[in-house]
Short mmCIF file of C-alpha atoms in Angstrom, two decimals:
data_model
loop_
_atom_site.label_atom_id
_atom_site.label_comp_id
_atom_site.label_asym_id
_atom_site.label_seq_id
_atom_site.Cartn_x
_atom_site.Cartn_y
_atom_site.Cartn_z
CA UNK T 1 0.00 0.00 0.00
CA UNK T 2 1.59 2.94 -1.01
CA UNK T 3 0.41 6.22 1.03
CA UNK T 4 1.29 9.49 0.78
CA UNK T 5 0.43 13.52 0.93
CA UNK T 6 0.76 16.75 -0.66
CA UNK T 7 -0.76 20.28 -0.34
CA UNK T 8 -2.34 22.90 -2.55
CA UNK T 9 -1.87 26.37 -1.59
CA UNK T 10 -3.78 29.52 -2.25
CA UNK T 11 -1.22 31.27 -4.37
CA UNK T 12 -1.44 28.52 -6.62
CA UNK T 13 -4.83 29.02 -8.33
CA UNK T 14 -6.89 32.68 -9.16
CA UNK T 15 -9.48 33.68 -5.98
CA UNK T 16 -10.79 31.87 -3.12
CA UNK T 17 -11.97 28.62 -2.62
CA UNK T 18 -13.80 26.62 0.11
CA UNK T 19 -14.03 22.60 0.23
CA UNK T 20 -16.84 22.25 2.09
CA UNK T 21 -18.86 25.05 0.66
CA UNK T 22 -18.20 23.33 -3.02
CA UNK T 23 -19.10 19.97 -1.84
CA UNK T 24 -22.29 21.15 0.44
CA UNK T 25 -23.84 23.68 -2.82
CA UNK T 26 -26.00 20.61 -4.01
CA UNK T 27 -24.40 20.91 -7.69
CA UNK T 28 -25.75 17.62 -9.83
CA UNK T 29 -22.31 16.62 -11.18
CA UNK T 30 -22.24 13.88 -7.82
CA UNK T 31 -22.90 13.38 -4.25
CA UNK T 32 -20.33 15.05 -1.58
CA UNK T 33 -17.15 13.33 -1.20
CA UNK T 34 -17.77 11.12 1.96
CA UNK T 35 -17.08 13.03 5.22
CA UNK T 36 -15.31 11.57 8.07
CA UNK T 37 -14.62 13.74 10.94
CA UNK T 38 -14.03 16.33 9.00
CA UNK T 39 -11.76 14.99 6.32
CA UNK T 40 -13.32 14.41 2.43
CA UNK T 41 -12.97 10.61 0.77
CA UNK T 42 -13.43 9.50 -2.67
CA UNK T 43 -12.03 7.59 -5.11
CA UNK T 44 -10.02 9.13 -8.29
CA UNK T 45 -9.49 7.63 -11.26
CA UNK T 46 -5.69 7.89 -12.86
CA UNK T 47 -6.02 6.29 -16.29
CA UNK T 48 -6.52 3.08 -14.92
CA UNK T 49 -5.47 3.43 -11.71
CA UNK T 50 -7.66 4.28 -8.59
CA UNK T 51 -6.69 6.07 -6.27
CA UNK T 52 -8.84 6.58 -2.65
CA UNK T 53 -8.04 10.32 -1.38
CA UNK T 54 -8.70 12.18 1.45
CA UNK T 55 -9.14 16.08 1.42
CA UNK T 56 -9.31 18.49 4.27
CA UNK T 57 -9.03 22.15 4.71
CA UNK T 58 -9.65 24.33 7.77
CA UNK T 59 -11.10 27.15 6.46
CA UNK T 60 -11.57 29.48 3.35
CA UNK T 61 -8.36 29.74 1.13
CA UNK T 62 -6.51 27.84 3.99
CA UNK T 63 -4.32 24.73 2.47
CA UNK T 64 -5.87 21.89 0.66
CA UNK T 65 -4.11 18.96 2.59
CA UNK T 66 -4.47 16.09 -0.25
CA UNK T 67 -3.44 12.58 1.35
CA UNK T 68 -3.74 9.58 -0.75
CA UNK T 69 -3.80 5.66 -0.83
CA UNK T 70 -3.12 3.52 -3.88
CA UNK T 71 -1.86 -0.19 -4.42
CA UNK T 72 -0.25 0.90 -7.47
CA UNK T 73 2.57 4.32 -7.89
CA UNK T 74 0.40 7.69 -8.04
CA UNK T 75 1.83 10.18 -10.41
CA UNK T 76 1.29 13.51 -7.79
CA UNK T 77 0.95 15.62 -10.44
CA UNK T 78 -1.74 13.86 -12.48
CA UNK T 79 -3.93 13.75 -9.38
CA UNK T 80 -3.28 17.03 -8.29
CA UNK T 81 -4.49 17.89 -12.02
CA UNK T 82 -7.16 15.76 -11.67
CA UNK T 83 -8.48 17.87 -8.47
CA UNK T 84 -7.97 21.33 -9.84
CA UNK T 85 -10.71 20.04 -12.61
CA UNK T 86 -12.99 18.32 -10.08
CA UNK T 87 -13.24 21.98 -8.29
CA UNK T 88 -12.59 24.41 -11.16
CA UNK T 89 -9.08 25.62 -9.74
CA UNK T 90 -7.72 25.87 -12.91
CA UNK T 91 -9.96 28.99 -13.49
CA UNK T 92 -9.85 32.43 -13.45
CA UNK T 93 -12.31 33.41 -11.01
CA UNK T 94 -11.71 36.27 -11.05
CA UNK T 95 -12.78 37.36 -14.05
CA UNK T 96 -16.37 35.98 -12.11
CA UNK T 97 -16.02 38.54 -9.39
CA UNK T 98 -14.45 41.54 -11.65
CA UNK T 99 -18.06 41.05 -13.99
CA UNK T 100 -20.14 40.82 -10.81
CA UNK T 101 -18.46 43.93 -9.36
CA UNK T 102 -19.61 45.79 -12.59
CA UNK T 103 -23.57 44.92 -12.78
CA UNK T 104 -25.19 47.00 -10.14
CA UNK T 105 -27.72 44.41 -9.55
CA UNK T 106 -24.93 41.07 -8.99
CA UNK T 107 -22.58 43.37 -6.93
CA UNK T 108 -23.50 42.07 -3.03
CA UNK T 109 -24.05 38.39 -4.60
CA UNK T 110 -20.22 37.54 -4.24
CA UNK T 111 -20.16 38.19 -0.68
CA UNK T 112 -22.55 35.28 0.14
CA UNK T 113 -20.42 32.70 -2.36
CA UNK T 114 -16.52 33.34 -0.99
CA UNK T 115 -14.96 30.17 -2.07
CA UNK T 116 -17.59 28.49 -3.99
CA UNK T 117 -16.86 26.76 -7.01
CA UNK T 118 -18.24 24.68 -9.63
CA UNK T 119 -17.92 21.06 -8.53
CA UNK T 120 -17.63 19.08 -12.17
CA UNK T 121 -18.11 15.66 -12.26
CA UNK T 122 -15.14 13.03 -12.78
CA UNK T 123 -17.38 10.69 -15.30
CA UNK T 124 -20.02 12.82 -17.42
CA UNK T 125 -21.85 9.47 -16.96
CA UNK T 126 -22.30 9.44 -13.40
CA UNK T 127 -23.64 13.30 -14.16
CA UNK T 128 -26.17 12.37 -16.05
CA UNK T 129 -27.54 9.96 -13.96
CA UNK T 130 -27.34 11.67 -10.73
CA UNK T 131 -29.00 14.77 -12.89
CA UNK T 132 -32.02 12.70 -14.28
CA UNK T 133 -32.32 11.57 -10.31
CA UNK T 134 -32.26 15.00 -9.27
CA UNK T 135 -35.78 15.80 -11.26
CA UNK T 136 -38.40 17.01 -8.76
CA UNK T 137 -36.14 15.84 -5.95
CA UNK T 138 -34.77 16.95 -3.26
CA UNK T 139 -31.24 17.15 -2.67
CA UNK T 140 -31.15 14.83 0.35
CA UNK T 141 -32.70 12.07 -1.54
CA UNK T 142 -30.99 11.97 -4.73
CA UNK T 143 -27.50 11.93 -3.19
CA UNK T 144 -28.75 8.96 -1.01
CA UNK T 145 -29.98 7.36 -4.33
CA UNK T 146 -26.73 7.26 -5.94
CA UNK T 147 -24.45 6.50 -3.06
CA UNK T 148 -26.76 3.48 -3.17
CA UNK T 149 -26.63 2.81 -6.16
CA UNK T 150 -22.80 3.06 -6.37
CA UNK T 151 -22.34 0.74 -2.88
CA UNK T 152 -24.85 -1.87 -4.43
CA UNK T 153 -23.09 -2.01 -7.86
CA UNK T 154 -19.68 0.15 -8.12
CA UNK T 155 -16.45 -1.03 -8.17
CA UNK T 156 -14.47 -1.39 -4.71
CA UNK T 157 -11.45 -0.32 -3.11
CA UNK T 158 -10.84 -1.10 0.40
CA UNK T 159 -8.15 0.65 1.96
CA UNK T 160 -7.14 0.05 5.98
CA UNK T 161 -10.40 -2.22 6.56
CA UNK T 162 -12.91 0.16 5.10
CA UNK T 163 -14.41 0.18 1.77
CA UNK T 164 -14.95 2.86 -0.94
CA UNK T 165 -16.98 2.40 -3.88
CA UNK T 166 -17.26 4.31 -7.39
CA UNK T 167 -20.33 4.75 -9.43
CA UNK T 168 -20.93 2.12 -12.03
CA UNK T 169 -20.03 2.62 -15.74
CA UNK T 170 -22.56 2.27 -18.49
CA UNK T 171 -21.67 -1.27 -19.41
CA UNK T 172 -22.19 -2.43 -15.82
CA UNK T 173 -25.12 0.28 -15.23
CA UNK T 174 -27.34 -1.56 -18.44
CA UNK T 175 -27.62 -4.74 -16.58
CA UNK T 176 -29.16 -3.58 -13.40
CA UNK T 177 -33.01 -5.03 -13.50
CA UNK T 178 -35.14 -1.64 -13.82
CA UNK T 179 -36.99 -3.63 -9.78
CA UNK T 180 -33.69 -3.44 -8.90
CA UNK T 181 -32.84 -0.22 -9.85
CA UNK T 182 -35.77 1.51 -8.37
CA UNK T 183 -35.00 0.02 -4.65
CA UNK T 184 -31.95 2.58 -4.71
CA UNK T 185 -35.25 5.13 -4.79
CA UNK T 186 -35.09 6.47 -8.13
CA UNK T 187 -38.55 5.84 -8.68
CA UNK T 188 -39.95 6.18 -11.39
CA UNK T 189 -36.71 7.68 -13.42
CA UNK T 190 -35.29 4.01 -13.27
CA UNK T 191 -36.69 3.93 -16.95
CA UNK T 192 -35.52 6.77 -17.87
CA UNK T 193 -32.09 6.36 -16.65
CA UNK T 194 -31.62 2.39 -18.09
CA UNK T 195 -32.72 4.06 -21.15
CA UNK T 196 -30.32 6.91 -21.49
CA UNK T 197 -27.75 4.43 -20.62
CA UNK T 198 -28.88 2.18 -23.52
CA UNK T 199 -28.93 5.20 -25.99
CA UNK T 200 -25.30 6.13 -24.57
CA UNK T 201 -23.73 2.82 -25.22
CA UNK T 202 -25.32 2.31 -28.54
CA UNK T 203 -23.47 5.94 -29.47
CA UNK T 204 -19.59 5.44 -30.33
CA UNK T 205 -17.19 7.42 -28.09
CA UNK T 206 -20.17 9.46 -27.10
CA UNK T 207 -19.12 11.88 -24.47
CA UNK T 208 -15.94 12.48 -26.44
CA UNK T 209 -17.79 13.69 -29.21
CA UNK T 210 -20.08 15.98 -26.68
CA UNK T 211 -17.27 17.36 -25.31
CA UNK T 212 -15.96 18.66 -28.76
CA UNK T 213 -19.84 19.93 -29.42
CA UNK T 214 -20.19 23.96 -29.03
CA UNK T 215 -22.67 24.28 -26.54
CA UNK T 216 -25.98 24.54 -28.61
CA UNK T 217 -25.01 21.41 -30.58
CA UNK T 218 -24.40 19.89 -27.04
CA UNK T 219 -27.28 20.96 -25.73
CA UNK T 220 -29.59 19.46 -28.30
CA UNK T 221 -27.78 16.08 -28.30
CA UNK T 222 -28.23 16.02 -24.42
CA UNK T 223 -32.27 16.62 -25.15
CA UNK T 224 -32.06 13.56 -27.02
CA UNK T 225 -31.98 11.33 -23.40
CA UNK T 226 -34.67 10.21 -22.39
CA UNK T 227 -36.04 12.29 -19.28
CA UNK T 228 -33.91 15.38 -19.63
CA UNK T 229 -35.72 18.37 -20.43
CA UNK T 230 -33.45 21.78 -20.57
CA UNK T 231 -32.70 21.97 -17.15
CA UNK T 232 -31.20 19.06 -16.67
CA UNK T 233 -29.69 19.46 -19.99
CA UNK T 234 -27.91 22.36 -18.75
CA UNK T 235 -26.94 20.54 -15.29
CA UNK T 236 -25.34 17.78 -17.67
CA UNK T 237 -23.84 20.25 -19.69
CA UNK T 238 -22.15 22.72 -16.55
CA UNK T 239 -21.20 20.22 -14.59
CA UNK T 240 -20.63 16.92 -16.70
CA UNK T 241 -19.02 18.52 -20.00
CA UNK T 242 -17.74 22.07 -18.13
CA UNK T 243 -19.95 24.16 -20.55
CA UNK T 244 -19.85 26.88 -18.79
CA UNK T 245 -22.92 28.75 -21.18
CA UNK T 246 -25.36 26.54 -19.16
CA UNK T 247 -28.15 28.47 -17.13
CA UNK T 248 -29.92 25.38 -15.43
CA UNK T 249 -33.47 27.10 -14.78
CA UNK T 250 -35.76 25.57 -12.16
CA UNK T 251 -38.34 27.39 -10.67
CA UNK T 252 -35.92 29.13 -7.99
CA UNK T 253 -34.01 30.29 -10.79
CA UNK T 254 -36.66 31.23 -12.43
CA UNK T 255 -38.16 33.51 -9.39
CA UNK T 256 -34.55 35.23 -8.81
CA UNK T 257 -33.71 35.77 -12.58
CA UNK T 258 -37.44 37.24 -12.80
CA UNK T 259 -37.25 39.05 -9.90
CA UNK T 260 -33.94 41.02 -10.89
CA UNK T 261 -34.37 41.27 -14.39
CA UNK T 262 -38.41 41.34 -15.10
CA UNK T 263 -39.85 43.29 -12.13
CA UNK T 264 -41.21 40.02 -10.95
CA UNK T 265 -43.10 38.66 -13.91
CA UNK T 266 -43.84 35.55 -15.07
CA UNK T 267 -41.74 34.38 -17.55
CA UNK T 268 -41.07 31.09 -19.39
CA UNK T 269 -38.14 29.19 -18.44
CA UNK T 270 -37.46 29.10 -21.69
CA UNK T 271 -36.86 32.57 -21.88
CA UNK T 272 -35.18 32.96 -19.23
CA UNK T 273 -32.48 30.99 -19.80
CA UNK T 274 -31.87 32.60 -23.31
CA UNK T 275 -32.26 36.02 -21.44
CA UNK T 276 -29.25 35.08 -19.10
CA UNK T 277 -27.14 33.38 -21.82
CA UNK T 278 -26.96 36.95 -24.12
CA UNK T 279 -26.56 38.72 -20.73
CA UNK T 280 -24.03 36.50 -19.27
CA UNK T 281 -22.47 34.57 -21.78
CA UNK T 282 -19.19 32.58 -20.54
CA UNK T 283 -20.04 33.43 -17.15
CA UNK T 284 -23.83 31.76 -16.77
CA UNK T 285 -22.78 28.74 -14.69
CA UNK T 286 -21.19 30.36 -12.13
CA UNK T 287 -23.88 33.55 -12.02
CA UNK T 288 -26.43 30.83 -11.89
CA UNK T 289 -24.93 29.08 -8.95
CA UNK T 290 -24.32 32.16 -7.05
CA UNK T 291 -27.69 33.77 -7.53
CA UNK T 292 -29.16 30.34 -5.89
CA UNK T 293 -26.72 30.65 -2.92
CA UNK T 294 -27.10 34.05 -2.37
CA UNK T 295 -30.76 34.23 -3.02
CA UNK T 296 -30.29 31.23 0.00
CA UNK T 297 -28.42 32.97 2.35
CA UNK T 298 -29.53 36.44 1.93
CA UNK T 299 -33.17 36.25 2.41
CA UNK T 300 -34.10 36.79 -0.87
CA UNK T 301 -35.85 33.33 -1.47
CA UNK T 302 -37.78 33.69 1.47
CA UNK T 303 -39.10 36.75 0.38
CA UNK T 304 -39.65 35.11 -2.90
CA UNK T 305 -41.78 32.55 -1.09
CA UNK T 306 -44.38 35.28 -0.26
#
């Protein structure tokens, strides 16, 4: 068993960041990392090496301690490349804050997201799974549906007596009986998700070729699945493919956009979302996953509720 340790400082990534804020924000890429005693598990994938590591962090822009386990050598800076993509280090956030800072109506939003970033899924496939699951759901219960599903049919790794699991790929995901399936609590969505899956497989090298999609080409291939409508499109597409043009609109998104931009009319998801991709372009993702958390924390969804 080879262990061993390494840390990422501030200074070496743009802007602030905060481990358990990321991993807490409810994003649909995949559950939280598993959380013992205050430390972060899961297990990464190095071509075909997994590795099980643990992250930790004190508090905002403090050192990311990075400690991992592996019965094969771990290339340190493959996995430390691997984590700056899992939570968006590798971008220039500030170029976020400098655009918020200049629209009068975004410019308090920041102060309620220090250290939130996008948390992007390792396997698009897992994504789109855990974003069909998330459909009218709650956050709570779609979490617990994957980790079940991933414990019931993932692969293991047990490391020092205790065992990790990752989510099952499509080839192992097809032969789960839909019964089956649906005792993980997926309800009805256990159709839609075997037959996504089915549509995937039957697709050569198909997230490779959504990856090289611009987004609108992306976006209507992802439509093509069967239960995804354009929200969860645009979850797939944010946090699954790192298009960062995606506005996921649910009805919270909905009420803040409309509330800051339309006076507080109804509008059509549908137009919102095209509303906030000409307004905020390259930057809709992250606006879209601020104005949530701040709308959250600031009051501004209760107020909403009225």
């Amino acid at each position: 068993m080879i262990k061993d340790e390494f840390q990422i400082d501030n200074d070496e990534y743009d802007g602030d960041f905060d481990l358990e804020l990321t991993l807490y924000s409810g994003q649909t890429s995949q559950p939280p990392w598993i959380n013992v005693n205050g430390s972060f598990f899961e297990i990464i994938e190095l071509k075909d090496n997994k590795v099980l590591v643990e992250l930790s962090q004190n508090k905002l822009n403090n050192p990311l301690n990075v400690k991992y386990y592996s019965n094969h050598d771990v290339n340190d800076e493959e996995l430390r490349n691997k984590l700056f993509y899992i939570f968006d280090l590798d971008y220039q956030i500030s170029n976020v804050y400098e655009y918020l800072q200049n629209h009068e109506e975004l410019k308090n939003v920041y102060q309620f997201n220090t250290g939130l970033r996008l948390y992007k899924a390792q396997f698009p496939f897992e994504c789109i799974i855990s974003s069909i699951c998330s459909a009218n759901n709650s956050i709570k219960r779609w979490t617990k549906s994957i980790q079940s599903i991933r414990e019931a049919h993932g692969e293991k790794l047990v490391i020092d007596d205790t065992t990790y699991f990752t989510f099952p790929q499509e080839e192992e995901f097809i032969e789960i009986p839909e019964e089956e399936l649906k005792n993980h609590g997926v309800g009805y969505r256990s159709t839609y998700m075997l037959n996504s899956t089915d549509m995937i497989l039957s697709r050569k090298n198909y997230h490779q070729k959504i990856n090289k999609m611009s987004y609108d080409e992306a976006f209507n291939k992802i439509l093509e699945l069967e239960g995804v409508g354009p929200k969860v499109a645009d979850c797939i597409l944010l946090y699954g493919y790192n298009k960062t043009e995606a506005y996921p609109v649910d009805v919270w998104i909905n009420r803040i956009t409309s509330y800051l931009y339309f006076e507080n009319q109804k509008v059509s998801n549908k137009k919102i979302m095209k509303f906030a991709q000409d307004k905020f372009d390259k930057y809709s993702g992250y606006v879209q996953l601020y104005l949530f958390n701040y709308a959250r924390l600031s009051g501004l969804m209760n107020k909403l509720k009225k």
